[in-house]
XYZ file of C-alpha atoms in Angstrom:
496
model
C 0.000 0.000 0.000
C 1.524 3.267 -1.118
C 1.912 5.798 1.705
C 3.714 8.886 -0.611
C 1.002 11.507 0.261
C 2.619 14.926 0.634
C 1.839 17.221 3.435
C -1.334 18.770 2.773
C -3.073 16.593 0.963
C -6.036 14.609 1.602
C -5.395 10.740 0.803
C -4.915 9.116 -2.703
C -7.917 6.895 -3.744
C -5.171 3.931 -2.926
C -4.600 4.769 0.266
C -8.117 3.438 1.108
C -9.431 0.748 -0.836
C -12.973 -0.094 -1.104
C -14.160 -2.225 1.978
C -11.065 -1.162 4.831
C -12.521 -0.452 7.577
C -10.372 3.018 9.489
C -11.982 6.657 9.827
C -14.028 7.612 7.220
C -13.574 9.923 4.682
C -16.861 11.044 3.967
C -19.516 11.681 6.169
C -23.199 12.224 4.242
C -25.795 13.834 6.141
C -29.533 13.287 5.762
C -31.375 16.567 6.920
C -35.403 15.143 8.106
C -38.366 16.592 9.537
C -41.324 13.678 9.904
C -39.811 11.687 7.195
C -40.949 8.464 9.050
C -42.010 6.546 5.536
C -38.739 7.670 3.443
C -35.779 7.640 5.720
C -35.592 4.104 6.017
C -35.612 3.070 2.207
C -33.278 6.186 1.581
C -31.167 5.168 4.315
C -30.641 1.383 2.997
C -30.217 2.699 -0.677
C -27.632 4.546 0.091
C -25.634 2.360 2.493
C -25.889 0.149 -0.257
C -24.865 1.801 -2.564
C -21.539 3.326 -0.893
C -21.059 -0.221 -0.003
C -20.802 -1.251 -3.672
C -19.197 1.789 -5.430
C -17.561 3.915 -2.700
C -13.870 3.269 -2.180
C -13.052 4.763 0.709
C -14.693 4.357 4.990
C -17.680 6.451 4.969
C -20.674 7.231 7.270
C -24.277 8.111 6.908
C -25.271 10.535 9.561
C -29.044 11.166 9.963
C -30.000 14.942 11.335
C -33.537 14.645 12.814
C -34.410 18.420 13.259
C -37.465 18.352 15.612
C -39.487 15.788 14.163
C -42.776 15.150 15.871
C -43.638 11.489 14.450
C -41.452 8.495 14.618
C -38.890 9.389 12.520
C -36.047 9.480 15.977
C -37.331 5.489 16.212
C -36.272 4.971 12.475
C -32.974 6.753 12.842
C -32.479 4.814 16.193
C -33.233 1.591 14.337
C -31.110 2.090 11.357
C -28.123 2.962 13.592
C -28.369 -0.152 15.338
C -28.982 -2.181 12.218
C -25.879 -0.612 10.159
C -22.484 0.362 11.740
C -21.954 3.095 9.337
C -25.262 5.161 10.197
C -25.454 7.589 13.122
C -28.109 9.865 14.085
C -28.474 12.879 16.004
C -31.047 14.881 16.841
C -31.943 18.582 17.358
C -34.744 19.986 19.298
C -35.317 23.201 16.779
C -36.591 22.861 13.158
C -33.818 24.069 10.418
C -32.549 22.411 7.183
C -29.828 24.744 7.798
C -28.900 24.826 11.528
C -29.146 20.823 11.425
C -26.406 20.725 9.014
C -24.267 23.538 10.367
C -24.367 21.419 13.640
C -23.622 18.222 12.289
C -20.993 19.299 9.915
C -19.463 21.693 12.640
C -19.248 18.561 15.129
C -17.889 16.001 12.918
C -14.672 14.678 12.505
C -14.630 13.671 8.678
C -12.685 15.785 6.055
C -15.242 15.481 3.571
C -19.132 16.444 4.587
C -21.710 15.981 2.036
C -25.506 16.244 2.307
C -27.992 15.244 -0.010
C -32.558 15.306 0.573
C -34.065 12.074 2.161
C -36.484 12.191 -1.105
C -32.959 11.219 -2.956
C -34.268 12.790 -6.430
C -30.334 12.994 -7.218
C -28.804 9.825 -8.761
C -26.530 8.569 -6.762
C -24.027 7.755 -9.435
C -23.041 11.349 -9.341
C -22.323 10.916 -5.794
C -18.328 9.933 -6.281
C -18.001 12.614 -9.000
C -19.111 15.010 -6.730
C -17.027 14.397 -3.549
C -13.718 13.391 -5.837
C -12.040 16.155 -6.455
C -12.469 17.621 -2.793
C -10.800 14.477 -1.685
C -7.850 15.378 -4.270
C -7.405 18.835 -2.696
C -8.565 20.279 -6.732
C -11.890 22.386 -5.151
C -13.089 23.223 -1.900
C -16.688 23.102 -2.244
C -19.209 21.062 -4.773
C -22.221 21.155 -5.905
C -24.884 19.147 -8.132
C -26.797 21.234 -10.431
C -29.798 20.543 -12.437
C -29.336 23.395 -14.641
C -26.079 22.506 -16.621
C -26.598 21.468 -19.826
C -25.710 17.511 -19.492
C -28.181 17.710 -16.413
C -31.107 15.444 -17.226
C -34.194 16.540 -15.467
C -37.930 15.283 -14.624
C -39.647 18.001 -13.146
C -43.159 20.284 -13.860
C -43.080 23.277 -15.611
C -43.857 25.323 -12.327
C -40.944 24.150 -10.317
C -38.968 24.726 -13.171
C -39.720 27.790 -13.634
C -39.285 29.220 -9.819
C -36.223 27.379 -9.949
C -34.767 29.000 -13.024
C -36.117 32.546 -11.916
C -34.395 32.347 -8.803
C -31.008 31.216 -9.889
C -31.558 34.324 -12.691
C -32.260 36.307 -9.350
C -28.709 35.615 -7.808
C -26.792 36.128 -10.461
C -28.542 39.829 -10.995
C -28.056 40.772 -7.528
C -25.724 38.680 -5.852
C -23.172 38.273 -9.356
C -23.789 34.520 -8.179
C -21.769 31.961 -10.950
C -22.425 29.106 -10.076
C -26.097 27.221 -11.670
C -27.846 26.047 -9.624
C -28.122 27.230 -5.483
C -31.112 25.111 -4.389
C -30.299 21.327 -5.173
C -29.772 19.088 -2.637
C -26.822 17.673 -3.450
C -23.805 19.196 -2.010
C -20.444 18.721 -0.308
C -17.468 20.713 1.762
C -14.288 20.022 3.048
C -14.143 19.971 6.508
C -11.280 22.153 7.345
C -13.403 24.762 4.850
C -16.474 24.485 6.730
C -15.003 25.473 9.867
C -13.404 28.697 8.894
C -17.158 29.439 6.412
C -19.865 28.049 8.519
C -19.187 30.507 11.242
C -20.428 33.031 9.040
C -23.939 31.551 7.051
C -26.286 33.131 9.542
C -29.533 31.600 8.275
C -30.763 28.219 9.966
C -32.996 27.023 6.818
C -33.522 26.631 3.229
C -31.149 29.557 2.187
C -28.323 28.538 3.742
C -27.123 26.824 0.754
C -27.132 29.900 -0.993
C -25.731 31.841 1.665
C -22.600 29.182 2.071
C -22.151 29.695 -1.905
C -21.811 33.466 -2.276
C -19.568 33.562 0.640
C -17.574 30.694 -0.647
C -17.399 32.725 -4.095
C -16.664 35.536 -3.013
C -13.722 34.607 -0.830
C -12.400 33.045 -4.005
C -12.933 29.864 -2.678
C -12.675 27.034 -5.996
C -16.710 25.365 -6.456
C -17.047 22.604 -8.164
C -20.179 21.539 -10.031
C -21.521 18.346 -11.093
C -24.078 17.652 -13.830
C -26.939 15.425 -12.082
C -29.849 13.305 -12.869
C -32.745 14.303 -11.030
C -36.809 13.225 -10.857
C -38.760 15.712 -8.786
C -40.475 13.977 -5.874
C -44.380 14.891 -6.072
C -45.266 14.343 -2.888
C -42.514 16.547 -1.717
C -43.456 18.579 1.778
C -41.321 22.039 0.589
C -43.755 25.177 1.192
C -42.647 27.151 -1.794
C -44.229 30.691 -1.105
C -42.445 30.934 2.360
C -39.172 29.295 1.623
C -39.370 31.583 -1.752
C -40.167 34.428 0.918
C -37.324 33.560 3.016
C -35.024 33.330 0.414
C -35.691 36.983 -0.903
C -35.213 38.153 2.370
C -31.614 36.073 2.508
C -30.606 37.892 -0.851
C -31.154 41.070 0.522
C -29.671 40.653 3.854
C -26.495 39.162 2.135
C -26.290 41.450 -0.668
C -26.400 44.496 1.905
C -23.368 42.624 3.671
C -21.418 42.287 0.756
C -22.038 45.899 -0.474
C -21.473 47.414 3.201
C -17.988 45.354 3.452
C -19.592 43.792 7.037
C -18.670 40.144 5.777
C -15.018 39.227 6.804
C -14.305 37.428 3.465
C -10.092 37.392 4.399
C -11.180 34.953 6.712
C -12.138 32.404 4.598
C -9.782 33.594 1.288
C -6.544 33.867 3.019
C -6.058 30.125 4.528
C -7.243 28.292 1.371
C -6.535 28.031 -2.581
C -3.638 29.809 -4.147
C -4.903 33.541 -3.214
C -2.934 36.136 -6.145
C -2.531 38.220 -3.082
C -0.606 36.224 -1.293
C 1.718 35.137 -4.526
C 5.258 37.551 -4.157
C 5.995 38.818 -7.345
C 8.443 41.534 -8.146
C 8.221 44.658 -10.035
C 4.626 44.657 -10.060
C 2.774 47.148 -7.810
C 0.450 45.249 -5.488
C -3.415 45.589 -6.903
C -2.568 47.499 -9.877
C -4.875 46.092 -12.551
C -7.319 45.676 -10.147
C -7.594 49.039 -9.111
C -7.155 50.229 -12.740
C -9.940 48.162 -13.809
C -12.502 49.935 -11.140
C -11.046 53.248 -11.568
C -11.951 53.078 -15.138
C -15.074 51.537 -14.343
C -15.911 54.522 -11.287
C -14.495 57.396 -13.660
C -16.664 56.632 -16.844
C -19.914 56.430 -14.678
C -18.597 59.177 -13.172
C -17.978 61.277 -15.962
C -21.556 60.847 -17.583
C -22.722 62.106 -14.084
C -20.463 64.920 -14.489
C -21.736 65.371 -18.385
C -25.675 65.214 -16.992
C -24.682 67.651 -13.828
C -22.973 70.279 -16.215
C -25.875 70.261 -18.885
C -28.744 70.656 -16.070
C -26.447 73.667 -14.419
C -25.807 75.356 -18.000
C -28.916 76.174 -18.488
C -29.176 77.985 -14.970
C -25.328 79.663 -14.926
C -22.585 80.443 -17.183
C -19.953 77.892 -18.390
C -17.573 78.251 -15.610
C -19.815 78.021 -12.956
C -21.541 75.056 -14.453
C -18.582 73.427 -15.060
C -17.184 73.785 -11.051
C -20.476 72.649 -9.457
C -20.441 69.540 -11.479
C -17.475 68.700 -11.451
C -17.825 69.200 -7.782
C -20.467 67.089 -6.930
C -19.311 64.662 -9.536
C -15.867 65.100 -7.269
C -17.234 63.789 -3.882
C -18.782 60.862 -5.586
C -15.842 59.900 -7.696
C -13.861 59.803 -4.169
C -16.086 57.812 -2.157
C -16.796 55.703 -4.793
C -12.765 55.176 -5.646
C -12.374 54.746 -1.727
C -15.034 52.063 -1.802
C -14.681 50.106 -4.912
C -11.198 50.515 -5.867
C -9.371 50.870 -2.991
C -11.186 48.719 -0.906
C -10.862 51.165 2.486
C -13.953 49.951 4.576
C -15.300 52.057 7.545
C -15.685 55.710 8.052
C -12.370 56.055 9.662
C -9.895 58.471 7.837
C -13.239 58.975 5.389
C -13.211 63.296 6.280
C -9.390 63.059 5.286
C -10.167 61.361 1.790
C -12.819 63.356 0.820
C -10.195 66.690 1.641
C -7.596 65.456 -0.552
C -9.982 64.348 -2.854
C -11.448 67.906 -3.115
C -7.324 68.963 -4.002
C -7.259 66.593 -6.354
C -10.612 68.092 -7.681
C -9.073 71.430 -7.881
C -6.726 70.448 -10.117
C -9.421 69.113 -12.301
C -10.851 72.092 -11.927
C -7.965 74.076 -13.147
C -7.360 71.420 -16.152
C -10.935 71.629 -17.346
C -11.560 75.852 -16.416
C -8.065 76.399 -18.510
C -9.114 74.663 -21.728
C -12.393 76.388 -21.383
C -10.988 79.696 -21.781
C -8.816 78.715 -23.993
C -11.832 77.370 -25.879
C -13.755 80.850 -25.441
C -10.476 82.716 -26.126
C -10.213 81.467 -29.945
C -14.407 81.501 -30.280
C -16.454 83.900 -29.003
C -19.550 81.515 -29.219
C -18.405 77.776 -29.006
C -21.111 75.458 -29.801
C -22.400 73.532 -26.865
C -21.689 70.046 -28.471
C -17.425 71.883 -28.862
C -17.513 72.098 -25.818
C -18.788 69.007 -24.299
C -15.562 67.786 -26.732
C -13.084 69.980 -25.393
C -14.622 68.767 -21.307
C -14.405 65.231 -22.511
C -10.658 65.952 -23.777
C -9.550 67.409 -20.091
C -11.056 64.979 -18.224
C -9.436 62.046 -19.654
C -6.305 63.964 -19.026
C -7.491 64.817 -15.128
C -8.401 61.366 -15.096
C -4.412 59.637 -15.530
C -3.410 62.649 -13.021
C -6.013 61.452 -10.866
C -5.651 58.102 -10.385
C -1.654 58.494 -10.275
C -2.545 61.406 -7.159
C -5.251 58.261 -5.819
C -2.970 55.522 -5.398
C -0.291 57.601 -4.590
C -1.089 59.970 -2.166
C -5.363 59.619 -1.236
C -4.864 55.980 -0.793
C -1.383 54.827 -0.545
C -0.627 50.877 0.343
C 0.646 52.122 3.938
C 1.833 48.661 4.601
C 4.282 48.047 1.902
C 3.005 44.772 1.240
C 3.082 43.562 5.193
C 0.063 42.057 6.135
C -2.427 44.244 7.991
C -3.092 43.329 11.413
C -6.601 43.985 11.151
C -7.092 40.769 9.375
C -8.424 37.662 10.636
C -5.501 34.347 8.971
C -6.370 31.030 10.181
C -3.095 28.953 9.986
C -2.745 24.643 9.928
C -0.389 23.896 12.877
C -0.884 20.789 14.934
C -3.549 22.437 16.676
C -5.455 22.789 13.592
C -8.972 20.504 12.676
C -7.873 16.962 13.723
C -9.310 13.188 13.590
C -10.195 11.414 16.579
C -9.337 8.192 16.921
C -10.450 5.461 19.914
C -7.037 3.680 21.605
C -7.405 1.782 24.239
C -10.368 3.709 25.757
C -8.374 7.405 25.457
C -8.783 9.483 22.640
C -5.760 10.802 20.591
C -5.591 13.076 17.892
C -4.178 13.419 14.722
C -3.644 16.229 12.255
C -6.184 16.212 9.344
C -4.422 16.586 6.071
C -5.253 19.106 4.452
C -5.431 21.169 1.239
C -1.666 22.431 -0.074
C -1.813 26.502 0.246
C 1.002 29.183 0.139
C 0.835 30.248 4.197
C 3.155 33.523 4.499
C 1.418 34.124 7.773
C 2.979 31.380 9.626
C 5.146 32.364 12.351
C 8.193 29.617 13.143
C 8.046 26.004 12.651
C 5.993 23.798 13.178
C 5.531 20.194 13.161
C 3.117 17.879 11.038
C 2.653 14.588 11.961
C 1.389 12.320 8.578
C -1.203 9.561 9.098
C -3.007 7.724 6.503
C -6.382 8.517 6.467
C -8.325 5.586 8.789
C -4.807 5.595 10.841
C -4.601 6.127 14.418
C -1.249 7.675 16.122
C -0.393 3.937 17.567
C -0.161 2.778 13.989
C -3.719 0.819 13.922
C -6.128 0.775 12.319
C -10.048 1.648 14.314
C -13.017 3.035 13.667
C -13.864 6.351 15.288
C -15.812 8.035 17.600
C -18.012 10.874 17.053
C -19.381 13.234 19.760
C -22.080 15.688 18.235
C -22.772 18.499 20.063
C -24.769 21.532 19.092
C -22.009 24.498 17.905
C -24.819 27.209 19.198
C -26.426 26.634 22.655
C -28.140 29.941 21.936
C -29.426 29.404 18.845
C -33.251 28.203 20.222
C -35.966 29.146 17.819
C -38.780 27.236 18.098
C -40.927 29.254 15.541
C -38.399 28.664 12.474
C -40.613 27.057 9.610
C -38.777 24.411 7.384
């Protein structure tokens, strides 16, 4: 058996063959409310299943979120029945909070989830956990909108499905296809650092998870899927469709306000550009060009609008100065905002008063060639001089920028890292297994994704296992202790 696995890295498929027993690699969670009739055909059909195809230790967890039937006897029963199936149970309803939980307690690099209904073939099970188990992607999801999906469902579900998706990627910039099916899986060592931070306890936190996940610049990977809608599915579409409307907004108000922490979750995983040293190219540079391009043509048609609305109330010059004014204050916060990426009001006052110097010299650029426009005309047309404004600008806009980056905004830190943010590091304290020896539990370092860690201060020691491997050299199964990551988290009134 081949044991060449480089720091880092979760194991080769070798490493476990199907059938070893050792800690599993992939826990799958089963999120039910009164699902007494389903869960125990969906539980055997996928035991089963894994059984036959998987080739690596797994376990089925079942995540009873307040069910009022007998659905706890079911789980209770199938535990018994099959050594690979655990269940835990929550006393407060939540799709969402039962898999935060469950994933946040267990002790499995790879966490997957997938509906009791199982309307997903489960061929696409190992194609969707793969390459999180090779270290290539960090999250994955199915999706029953790519175009090699094939799908059996009515035209209405469809179509809210389809409009929704469209409604992410308007407001949210969303990329990946499909938010809602339920069919998804995380590294573990990722869903620490992320699941802190998906507020909602129901059907939106998929979609939550995702945007955050994008947006940190976290890699998703998505699988085409097979999928037959289940009819007599128990889903109340007008309030989850409710709920998840109010979820865009309350995210995309986070995202836009700059309250979301997204270092957190960017800096400790992937290949982040940021963190790449390369010389002789200023830090951000395209970036920042790219947005100020972006802030100074939207600003400049607001100057263009501002100066035609004051011409007809003032002379040129004064025209031309409260425009470019107002158009100044804007182009400055916006620049501080979107280009710059400065957050919070602090030092805000100060920007805006350099801003207005760099505004004067606009001012001067722009005033100058109008005289010297009304110097060699006496009457310039009002489309000439538009021209000669649009001329100036673009050369106040290179001076601009140059006096932005330079002196407005300068990068104070000279590439250091800022203290202000939040790195999460892999030493030997970091996400571990726990394995049973002897009656005493021991740990072991989870292996983990490669990544470029500049943050880390001194050495440190890794100690490799093989996945399944305890830190005596044998080979048990292990133990899981679930406990609920948020005591305070108690609402009884949350709908499913």
């Amino acid at each position: 058996m081949r044991t060449d696995s480089s720091p880092g890295t979760l194991p080769a498929r070798e490493h476990l063959p199907a059938g070893d027993a050792g800690t599993p690699v992939l826990d799958v969670v089963i999120p039910v409310y009164n699902e007494e009739k389903d869960l125990g055909p969906c539980v055997v059909r996928l035991h089963d299943h894994l059984k036959r195809t998987f080739p690596y230790a797994f376990r089925i967890t079942i995540a009873d979120n307040a069910s009022t039937d007998t659905t706890p006897q079911v789980a209770q029963r199938l535990e018994a029945e099959l050594a690979e199936v655990k269940s835990f149970r929550l006393e407060q309803k939540g799709r969402g909070r039962a898999l935060r939980t469950v994933w946040s307690a267990s002790d499995v690099p790879i966490l997957a989830y997938m509906d009791v209904d199982l309307s997903t073939d489960l061929n696409a099970l190992l194609p969707l956990v793969a390459p999180l188990i090779s270290g290539h992607s960090d999250l994955a999801i199915g999706s029953r909108l790519a175009r090699s999906s094939r799908v059996v469902r009515g035209a209405k579900r469809e179509f809210i499905s389809r409009s929704y998706n469209l409604i992410l990627r308007g407001s949210l910039q969303a990329r990946f296809s499909d938010a809602q099916c339920g069919f998804k899986a995380i590294r573990r060592d990722v869903a620490q650092v992320l699941l802190p931070m998906v507020e909602d306890t129901g059907w939106f936190f998929d979609t939550e998870m995702l945007v955050i996940a994008e947006r940190a610049g976290l890699r998703i990977h998505e699988v085409p899927v097979d999928w037959v809608d289940d009819p007599n599915s128990t889903v109340h579409i007008v309030k989850t469709a409710t709920d998840d409307l109010k979820g865009v907004w309350r995210v995309g108000k986070a995202l836009a306000t700059g309250s979301l922490p997204l270092d957190r979750v960017a800096r400790p995983f992937g290949d982040d550009p940021r963190d790449r040293d390369i010389q002789d190219v200023p830090k951000g540079l395209a970036r920042q060009l790219v947005g100020f391009c972006v802030v100074g043509a939207l600003s400049t048609l607001f100057y263009l609008v501002l100066y035609s609305l004051f011409r007809q109330l003032s002379g040129s010059q004064i025209a031309n100065a409260l425009a470019l004014l107002v158009s100044a204050v804007a182009n400055t916060a916006a620049n501080r905002r979107l280009t710059f990426g400065v957050r919070g009001r602090g030092g805000a006052v100060r920007h805006q008063a350099q801003g207005l110097v760099v505004f004067g010299i606009g001012l001067a650029l722009t005033s100058g060639s109008l005289a010297a426009l009304n110097a060699a005309s006496s009457d310039p047309a009002h489309s000439t001089e538009l021209a000669v404004l649009v001329a100036a600008n673009l050369a106040a806009t290179v001076l601009r920028f140059l006096l932005f980056r330079a002196w407005v905004f300068p990068d104070r830190d000279g590439g250091r890292q800022d203290s202000s943010t939040v790195v999460a590091t892999h030493t030997p304290s970091s996400p571990t297994y726990t394995t049973a020896s002897g009656g005493h539990e021991q740990q072991a370092p989870l292996p983990h994704r490669p990544a470029h860690q500049p943050y880390a201060q001194g050495s440190t020691t890794t100690t490799q296992l093989r996945a399944g491997e305890a830190a005596d050299g044998t080979w048990r199964d292990a133990t899981m202790q679930l406990q609920p990551v948020r005591p305070h988290d108690t609402d009884p009134g949350d709908p499913r």
